[in-house]
Coordinates of N, CA and C in Angstrom, one line a residue:
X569 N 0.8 -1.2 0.0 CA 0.0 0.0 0.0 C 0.9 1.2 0.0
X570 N 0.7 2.4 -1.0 CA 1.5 3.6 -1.0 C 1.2 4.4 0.7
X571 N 1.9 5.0 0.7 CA 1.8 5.9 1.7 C 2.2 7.4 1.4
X572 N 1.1 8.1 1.6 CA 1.1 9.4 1.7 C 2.1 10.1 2.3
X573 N 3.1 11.0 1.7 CA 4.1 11.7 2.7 C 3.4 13.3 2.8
X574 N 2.9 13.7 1.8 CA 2.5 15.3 1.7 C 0.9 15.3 1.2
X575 N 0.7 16.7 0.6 CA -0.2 16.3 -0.4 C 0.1 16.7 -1.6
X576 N -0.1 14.8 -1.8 CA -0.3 14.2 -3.5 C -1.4 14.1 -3.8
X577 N -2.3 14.8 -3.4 CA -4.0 14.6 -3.8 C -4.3 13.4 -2.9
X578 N -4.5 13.3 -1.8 CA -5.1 12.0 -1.1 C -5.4 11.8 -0.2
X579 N -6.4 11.6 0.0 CA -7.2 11.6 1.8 C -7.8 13.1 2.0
X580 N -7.6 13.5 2.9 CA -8.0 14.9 3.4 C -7.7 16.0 2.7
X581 N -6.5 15.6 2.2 CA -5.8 17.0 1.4 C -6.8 17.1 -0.1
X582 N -6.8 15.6 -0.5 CA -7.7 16.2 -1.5 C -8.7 16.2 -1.7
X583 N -9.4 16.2 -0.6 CA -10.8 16.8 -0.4 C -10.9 18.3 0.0
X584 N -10.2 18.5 0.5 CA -9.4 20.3 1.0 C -9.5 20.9 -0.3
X585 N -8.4 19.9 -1.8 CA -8.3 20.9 -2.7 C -9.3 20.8 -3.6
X586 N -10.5 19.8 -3.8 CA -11.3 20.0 -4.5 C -12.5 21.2 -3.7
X587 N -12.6 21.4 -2.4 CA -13.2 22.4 -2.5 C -12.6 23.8 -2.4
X588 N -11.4 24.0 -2.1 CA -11.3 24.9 -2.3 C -11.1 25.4 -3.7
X589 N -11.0 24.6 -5.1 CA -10.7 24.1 -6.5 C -12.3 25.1 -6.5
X590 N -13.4 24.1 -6.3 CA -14.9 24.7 -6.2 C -14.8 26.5 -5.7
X591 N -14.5 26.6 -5.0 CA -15.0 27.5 -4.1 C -14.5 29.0 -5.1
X592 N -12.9 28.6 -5.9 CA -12.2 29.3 -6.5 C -12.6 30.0 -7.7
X593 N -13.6 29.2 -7.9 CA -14.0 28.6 -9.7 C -15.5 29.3 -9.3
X594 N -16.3 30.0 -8.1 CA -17.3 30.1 -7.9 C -18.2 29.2 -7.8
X595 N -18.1 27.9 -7.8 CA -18.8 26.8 -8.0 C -19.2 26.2 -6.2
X596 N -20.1 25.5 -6.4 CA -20.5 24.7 -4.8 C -20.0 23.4 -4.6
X597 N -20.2 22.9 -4.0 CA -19.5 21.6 -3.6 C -20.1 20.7 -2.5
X598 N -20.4 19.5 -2.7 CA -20.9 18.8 -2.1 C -20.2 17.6 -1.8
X599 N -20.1 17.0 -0.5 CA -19.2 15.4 -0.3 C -20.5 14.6 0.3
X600 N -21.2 14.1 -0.5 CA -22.4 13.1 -0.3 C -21.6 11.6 1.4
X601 N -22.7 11.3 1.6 CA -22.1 10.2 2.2 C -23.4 9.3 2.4
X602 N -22.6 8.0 2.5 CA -24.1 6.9 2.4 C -23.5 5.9 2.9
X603 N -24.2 5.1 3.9 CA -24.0 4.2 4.6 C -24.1 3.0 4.0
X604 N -23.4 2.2 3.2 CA -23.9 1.0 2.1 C -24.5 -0.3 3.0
X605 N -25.8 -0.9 2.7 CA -26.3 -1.6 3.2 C -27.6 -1.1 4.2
X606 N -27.6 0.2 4.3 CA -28.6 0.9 5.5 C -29.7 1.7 4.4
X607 N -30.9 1.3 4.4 CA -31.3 0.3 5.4 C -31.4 -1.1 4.9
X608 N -31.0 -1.3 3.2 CA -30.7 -2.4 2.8 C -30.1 -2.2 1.5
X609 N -29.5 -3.1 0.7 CA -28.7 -3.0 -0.4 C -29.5 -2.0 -1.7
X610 N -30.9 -2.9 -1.8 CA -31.4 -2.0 -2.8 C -31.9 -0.6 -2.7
X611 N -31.9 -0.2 -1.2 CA -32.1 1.3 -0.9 C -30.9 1.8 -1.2
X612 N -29.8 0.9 -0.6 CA -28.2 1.8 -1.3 C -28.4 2.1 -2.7
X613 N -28.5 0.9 -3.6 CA -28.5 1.1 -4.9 C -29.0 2.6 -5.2
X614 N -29.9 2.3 -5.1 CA -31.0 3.7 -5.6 C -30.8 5.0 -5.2
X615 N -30.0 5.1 -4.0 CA -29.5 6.6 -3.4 C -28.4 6.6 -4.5
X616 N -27.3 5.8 -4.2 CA -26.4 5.9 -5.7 C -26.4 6.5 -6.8
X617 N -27.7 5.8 -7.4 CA -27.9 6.0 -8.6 C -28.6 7.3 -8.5
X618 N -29.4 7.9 -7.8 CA -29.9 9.1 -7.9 C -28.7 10.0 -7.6
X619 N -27.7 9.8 -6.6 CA -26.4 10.9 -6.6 C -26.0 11.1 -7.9
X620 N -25.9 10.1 -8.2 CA -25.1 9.9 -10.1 C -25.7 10.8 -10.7
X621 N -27.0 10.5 -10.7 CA -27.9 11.2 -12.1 C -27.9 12.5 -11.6
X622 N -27.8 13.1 -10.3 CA -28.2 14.9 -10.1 C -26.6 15.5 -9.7
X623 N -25.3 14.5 -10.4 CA -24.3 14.9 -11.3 C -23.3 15.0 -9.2
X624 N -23.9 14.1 -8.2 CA -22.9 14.6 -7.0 C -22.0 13.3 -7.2

């Protein structure tokens, strides 16, 4: 497994630079989060697939 020494885009840092990337650019930003399995697989599916389609 690589190991992060700085930031090379990875983990936290590059979540840091994609919004501040957004924020730069006048743009919004969103970091969705979804518990896979809760409250069951096919409810995961479908939250997914609706993040997908409204482009998060």
């Amino acid at each position: 497994m690589a190991t992060a020494t700085g930031s090379e885009g990875t983990g936290t840092a590059a979540v840091q630079q994609a919004f501040a990337a957004a924020a730069a650019a006048g743009r919004q930003a969103v970091a969705p989060f979804v518990t896979a399995g809760d409250p069951d697989i096919e409810t995961t599916l479908a939250v997914l697939e609706a993040l997908d389609r409204a482009g998060a």
